[in-house]
Coordinates of C-alpha atoms in Angstrom, one line a residue:
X1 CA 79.0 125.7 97.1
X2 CA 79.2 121.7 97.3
X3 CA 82.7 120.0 98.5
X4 CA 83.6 117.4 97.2
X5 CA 85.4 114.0 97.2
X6 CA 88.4 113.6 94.8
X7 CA 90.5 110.9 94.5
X8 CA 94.3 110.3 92.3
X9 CA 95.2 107.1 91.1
X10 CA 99.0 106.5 91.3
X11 CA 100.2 109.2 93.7
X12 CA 103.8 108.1 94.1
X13 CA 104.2 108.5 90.5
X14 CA 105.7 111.7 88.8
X15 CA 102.0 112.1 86.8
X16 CA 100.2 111.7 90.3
X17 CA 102.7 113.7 92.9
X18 CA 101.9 116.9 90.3
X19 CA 98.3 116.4 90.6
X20 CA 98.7 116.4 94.3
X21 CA 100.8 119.4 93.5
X22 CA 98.3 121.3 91.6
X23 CA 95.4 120.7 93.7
X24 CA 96.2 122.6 96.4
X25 CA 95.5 125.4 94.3
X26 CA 92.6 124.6 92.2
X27 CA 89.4 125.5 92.5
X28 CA 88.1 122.2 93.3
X29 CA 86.3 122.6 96.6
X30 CA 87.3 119.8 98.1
X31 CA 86.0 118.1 101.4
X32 CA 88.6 114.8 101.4
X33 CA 91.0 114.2 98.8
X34 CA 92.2 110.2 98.9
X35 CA 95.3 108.7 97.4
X36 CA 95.9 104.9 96.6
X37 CA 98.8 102.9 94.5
X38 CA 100.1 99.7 94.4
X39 CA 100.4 97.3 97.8
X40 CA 103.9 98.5 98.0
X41 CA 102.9 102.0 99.1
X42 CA 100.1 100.5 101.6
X43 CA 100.2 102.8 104.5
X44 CA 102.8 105.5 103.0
X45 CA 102.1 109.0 103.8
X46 CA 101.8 111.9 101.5
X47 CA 100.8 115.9 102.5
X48 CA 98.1 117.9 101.2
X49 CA 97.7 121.4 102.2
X50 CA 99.3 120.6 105.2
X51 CA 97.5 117.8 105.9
X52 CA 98.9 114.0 106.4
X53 CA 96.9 111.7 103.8
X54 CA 97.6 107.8 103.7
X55 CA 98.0 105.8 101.0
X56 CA 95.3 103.1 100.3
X57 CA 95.9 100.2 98.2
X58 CA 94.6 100.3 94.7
X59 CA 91.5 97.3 94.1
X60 CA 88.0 96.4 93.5
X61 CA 86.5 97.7 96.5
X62 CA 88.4 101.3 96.2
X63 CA 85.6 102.9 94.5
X64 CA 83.4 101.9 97.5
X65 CA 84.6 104.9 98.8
X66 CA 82.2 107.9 98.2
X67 CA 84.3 109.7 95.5
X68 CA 83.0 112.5 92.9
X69 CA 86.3 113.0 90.6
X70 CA 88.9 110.4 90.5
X71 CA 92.3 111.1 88.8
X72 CA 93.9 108.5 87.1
X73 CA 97.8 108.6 86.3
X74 CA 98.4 104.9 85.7
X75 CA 99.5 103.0 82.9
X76 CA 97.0 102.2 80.6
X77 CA 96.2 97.7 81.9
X78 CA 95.4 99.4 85.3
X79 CA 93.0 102.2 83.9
X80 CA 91.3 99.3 81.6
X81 CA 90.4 97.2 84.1
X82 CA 89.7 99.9 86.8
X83 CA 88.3 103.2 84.9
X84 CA 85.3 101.1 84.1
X85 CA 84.4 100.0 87.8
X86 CA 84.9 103.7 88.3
X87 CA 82.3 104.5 86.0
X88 CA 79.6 102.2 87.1
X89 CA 79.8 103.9 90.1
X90 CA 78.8 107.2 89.1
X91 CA 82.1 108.2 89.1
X92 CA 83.6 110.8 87.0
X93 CA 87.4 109.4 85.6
X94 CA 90.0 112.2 83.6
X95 CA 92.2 109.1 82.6
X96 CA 96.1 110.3 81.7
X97 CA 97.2 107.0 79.9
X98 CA 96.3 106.3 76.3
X99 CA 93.6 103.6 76.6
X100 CA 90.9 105.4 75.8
X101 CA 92.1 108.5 73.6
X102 CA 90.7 106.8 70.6
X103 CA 87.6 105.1 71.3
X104 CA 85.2 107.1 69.7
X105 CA 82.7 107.0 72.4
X106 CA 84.9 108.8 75.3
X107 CA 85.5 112.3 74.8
X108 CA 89.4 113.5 74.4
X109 CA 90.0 117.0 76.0
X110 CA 92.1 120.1 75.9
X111 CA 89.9 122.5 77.6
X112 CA 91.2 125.7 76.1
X113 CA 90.2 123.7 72.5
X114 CA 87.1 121.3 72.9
X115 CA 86.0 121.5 77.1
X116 CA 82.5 122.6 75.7
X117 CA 81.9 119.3 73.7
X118 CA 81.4 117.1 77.4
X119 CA 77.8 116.1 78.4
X120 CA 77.0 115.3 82.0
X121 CA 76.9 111.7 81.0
X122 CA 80.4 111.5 79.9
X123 CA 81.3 109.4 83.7
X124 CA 84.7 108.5 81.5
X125 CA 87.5 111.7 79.9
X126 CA 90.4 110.8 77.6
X127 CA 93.7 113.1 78.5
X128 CA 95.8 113.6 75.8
X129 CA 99.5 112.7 75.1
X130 CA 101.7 115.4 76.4
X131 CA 102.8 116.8 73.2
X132 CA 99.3 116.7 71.6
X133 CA 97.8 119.2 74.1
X134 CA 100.5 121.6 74.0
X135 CA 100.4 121.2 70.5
X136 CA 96.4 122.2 70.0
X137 CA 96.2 124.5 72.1
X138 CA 98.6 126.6 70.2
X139 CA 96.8 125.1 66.6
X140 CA 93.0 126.7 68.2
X141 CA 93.6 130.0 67.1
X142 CA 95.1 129.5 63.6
X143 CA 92.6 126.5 62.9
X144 CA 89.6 128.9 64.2
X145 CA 90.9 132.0 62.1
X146 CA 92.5 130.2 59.1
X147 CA 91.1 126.3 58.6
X148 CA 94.0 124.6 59.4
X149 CA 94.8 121.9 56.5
X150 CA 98.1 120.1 57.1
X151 CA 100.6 120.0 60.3
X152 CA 104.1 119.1 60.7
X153 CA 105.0 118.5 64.0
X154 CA 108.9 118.0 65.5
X155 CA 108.9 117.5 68.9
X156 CA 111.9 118.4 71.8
X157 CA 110.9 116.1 74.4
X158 CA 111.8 116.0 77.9
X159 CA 112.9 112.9 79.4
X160 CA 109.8 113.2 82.1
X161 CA 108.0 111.8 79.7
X162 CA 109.1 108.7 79.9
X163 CA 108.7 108.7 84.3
X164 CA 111.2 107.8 86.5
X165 CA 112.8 105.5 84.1
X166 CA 113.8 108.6 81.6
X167 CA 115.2 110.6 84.5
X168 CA 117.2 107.4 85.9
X169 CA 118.6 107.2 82.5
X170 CA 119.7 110.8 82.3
X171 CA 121.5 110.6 85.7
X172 CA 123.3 107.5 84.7
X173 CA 124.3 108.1 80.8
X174 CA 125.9 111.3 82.6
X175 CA 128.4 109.3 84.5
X176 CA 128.9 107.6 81.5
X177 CA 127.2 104.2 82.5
X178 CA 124.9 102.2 80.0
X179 CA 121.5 103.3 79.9
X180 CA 119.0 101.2 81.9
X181 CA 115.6 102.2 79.6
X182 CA 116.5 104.4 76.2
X183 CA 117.8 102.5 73.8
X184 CA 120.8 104.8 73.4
X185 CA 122.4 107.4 76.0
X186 CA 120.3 110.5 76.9
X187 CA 123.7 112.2 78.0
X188 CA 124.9 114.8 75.5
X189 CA 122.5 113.2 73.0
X190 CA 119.2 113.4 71.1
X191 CA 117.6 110.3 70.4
X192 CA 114.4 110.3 67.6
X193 CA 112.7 107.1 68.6
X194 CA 109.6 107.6 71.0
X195 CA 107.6 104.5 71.8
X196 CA 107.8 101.5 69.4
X197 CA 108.4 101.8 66.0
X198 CA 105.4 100.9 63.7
X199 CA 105.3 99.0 60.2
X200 CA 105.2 102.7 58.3
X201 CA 108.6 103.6 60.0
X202 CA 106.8 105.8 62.2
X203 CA 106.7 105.5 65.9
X204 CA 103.4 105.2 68.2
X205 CA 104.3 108.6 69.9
X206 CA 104.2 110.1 66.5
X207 CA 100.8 108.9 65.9
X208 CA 99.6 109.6 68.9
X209 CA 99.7 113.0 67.4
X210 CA 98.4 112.7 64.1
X211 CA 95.4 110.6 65.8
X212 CA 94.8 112.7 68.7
X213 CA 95.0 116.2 67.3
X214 CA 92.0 115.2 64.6
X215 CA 90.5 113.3 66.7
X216 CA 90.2 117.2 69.3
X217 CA 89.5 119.2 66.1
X218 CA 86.6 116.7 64.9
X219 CA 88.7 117.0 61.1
X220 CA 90.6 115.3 58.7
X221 CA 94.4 117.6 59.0
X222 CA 96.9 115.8 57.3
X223 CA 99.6 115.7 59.8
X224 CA 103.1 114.1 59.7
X225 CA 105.7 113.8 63.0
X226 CA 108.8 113.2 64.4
X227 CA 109.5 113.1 67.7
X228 CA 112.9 113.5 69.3
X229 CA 114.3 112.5 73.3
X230 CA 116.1 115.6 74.4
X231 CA 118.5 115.4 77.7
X232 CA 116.1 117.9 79.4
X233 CA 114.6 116.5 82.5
X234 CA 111.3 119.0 82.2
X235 CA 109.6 120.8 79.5
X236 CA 108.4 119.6 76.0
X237 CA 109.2 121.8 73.1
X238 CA 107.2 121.1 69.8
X239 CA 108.1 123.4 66.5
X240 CA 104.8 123.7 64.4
X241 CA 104.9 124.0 60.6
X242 CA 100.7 124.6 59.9
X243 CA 99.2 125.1 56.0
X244 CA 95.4 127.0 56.2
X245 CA 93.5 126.7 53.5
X246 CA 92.8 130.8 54.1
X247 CA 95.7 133.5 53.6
X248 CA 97.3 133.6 56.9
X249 CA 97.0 137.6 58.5
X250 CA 100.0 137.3 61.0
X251 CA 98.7 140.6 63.1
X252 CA 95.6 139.1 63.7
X253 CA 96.9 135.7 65.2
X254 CA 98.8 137.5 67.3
X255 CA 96.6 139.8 68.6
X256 CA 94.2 136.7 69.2
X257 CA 97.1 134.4 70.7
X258 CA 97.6 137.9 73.2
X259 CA 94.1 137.8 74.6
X260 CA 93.8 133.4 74.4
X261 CA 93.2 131.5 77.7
X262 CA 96.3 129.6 78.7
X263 CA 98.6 130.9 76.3
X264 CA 101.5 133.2 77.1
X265 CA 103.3 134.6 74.2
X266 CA 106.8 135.9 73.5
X267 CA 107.4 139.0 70.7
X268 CA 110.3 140.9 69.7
X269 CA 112.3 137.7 68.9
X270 CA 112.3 136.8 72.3
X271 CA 111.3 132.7 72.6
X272 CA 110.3 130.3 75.7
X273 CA 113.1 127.2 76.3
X274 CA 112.1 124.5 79.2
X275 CA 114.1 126.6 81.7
X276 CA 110.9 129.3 81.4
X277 CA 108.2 126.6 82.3
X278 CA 109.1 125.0 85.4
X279 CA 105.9 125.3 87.2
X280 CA 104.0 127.3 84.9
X281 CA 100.4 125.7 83.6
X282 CA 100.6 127.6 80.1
X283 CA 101.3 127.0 76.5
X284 CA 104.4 129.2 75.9
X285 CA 104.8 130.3 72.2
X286 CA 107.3 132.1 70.7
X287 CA 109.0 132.9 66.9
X288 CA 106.3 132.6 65.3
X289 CA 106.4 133.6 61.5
X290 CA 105.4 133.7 58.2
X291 CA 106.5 130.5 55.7
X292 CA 109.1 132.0 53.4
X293 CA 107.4 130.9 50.2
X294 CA 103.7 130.5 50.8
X295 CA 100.8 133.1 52.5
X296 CA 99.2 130.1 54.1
X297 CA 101.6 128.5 55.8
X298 CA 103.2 129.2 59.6
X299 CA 105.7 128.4 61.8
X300 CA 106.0 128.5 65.6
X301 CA 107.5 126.8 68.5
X302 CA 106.1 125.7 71.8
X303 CA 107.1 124.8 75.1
X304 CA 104.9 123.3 78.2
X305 CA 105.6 121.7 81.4
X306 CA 105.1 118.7 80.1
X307 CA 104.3 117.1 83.8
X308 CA 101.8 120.2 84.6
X309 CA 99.7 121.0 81.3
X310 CA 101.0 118.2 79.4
X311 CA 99.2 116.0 82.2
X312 CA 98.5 116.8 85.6
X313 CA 97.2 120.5 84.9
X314 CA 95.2 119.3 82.1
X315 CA 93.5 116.7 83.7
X316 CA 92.5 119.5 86.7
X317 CA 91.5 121.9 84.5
X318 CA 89.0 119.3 83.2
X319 CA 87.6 118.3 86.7
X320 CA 86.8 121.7 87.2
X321 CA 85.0 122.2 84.4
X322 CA 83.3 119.0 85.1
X323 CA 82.3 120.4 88.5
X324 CA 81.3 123.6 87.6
X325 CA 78.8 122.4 84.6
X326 CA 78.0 119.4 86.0
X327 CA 78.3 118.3 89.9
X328 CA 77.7 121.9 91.3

């Protein structure tokens, strides 16, 4: 089996501390694993199976280094001007920011939907939004079965989400200070405003959704979204309204969701919350149901990690599959 060289862009943040995290027990065989961030982490040690790794400065001449997979979990300026140096390289890049999740020549991937669609040329991978890839992977089986037709999403999202900055802002609104980054307190509060707002009222989170999940299904859903801040420091929660153009047979998605890679479901009008998630790497669905009035329509609710398989996981689970199909 061939080791190889991994590398994570962005270590000290939350996005790039889980990869660290999740590493240690993929199935990457990996023979050095090196970190870099900003100059203000120059020299800055992090562990790794036990191991002490230092921090190297992010720039130019870090893909000099003789790396196979690197993970990037910066904002989207850094991964612009660095992803492509990457590339050039030979490298393979899973990029977490949004850059390039719609360019239409770099692949966007949920592995449990669309993994199979990568070609060993495809040096530069697209991970989706957090929301989105909990979102689709619960959508797979009733789109596969049923021909899903229209979505309406409403999201429950964590303030994780947002980084350090969201979680800042929850420990402060609590004492009852002004918040430093939401434009409204977290504390005791939900706040439905995600991103910036756009001309159609909409906010770029919400389209993020609508974008991304046609953009993984390679199909023309009509999708609507809101998306709501929840004082929850961990765990995304998304309730799923879906039409089909085929009568929906409730038995059969559920016997389908029972045996589906990543997905762990809840019967018997038991549900997942974001207390069940911490640390898990799964798509956790629960309540889901008929529509009331129509035999092609469903509802259901999900909840993910949102720093594990709404990032960090995701992005892993890709590299393996690169390295298995690919670099092996």
């Amino acid at each position: 089996m061939k080791k190889i060289n991994i590398g994570i862009i962005g270590i000290t943040g939350l996005v790039g501390q889980t990869m660290l995290k999740v590493l240690e027990t993929s199935k990457l065989p990996i023979n050095q694993l090196y970190v870099y961030a900003s100059s203000r982490s120059l020299g800055k040690k992090v562990i790794f199976k036990d191991e002490e790794l230092t921090i190297k400065e992010l720039n130019i001449e870090t893909f000099n280094d003789p790396l196979d997979i690197v993970f990037f979990a910066v904002d989207s300026d850094l991964s612009k001007i660095y992803a492509p140096i990457a590339v050039a390289k030979g490298i393979y890049v899973i990029d977490n920011s949004s850059a390039f999740r719609m360019d239409e020549d770099i692949p966007l991937i949920v592995p449990e939907v669309n993994k199979k669609i990568l070609k060993k040329d495809n040096y530069l991978i697209a991970n989706p939004n957090c929301s989105t890839i909990q979102s689709v992977v619960a959508l797979n089986a009733i789109h596969k079965l049923f021909e899903v037709s229209e979505v309406n999403y409403s999201t429950y999202q964590a303030v994780s989400g947002s980084g350090v900055n969201g979680l800042e802002d929850l420990e402060l609104t609590s004492k009852g200070l002004n918040p430093q980054f939401y434009p409204r307190p977290i504390h005791d509060n939900v706040i439905p405003h995600i991103d910036a707002f756009l001309e159609s009222g909409f906010t770029k989170e919400e389209m993020k959704m609508v974008n991304e999940t046609n953009k993984i299904f390679s199909t023309k859903m009509y999708i609507t979204a809101t998306a709501v801040r929840v004082p929850v420091k961990f765990g995304h929660s998304v309730s799923i309204h879906a039409t089909t153009n085929k009568n929906i047979d409730l038995n059969l998605l559920l016997e389908t969701y029972k045996h589906s890679e990543g997905i762990k479901l809840y019967l018997n009008n038991q549900y997942p919350v974001p207390l069940d998630v911490q640390d898990s790497d799964l798509v956790h669905i629960g309540r889901v149901r008929m529509d009331l009035n129509f035999p092609n329509k469903i509802l259901l609710w999900t909840v993910a990690e949102n720093v594990r398989k709404g990032a960090a996981s995701n992005a892993v689970q890709i590299g393996e599959y690169v390295y298995e199909e690919f670099i092996k």
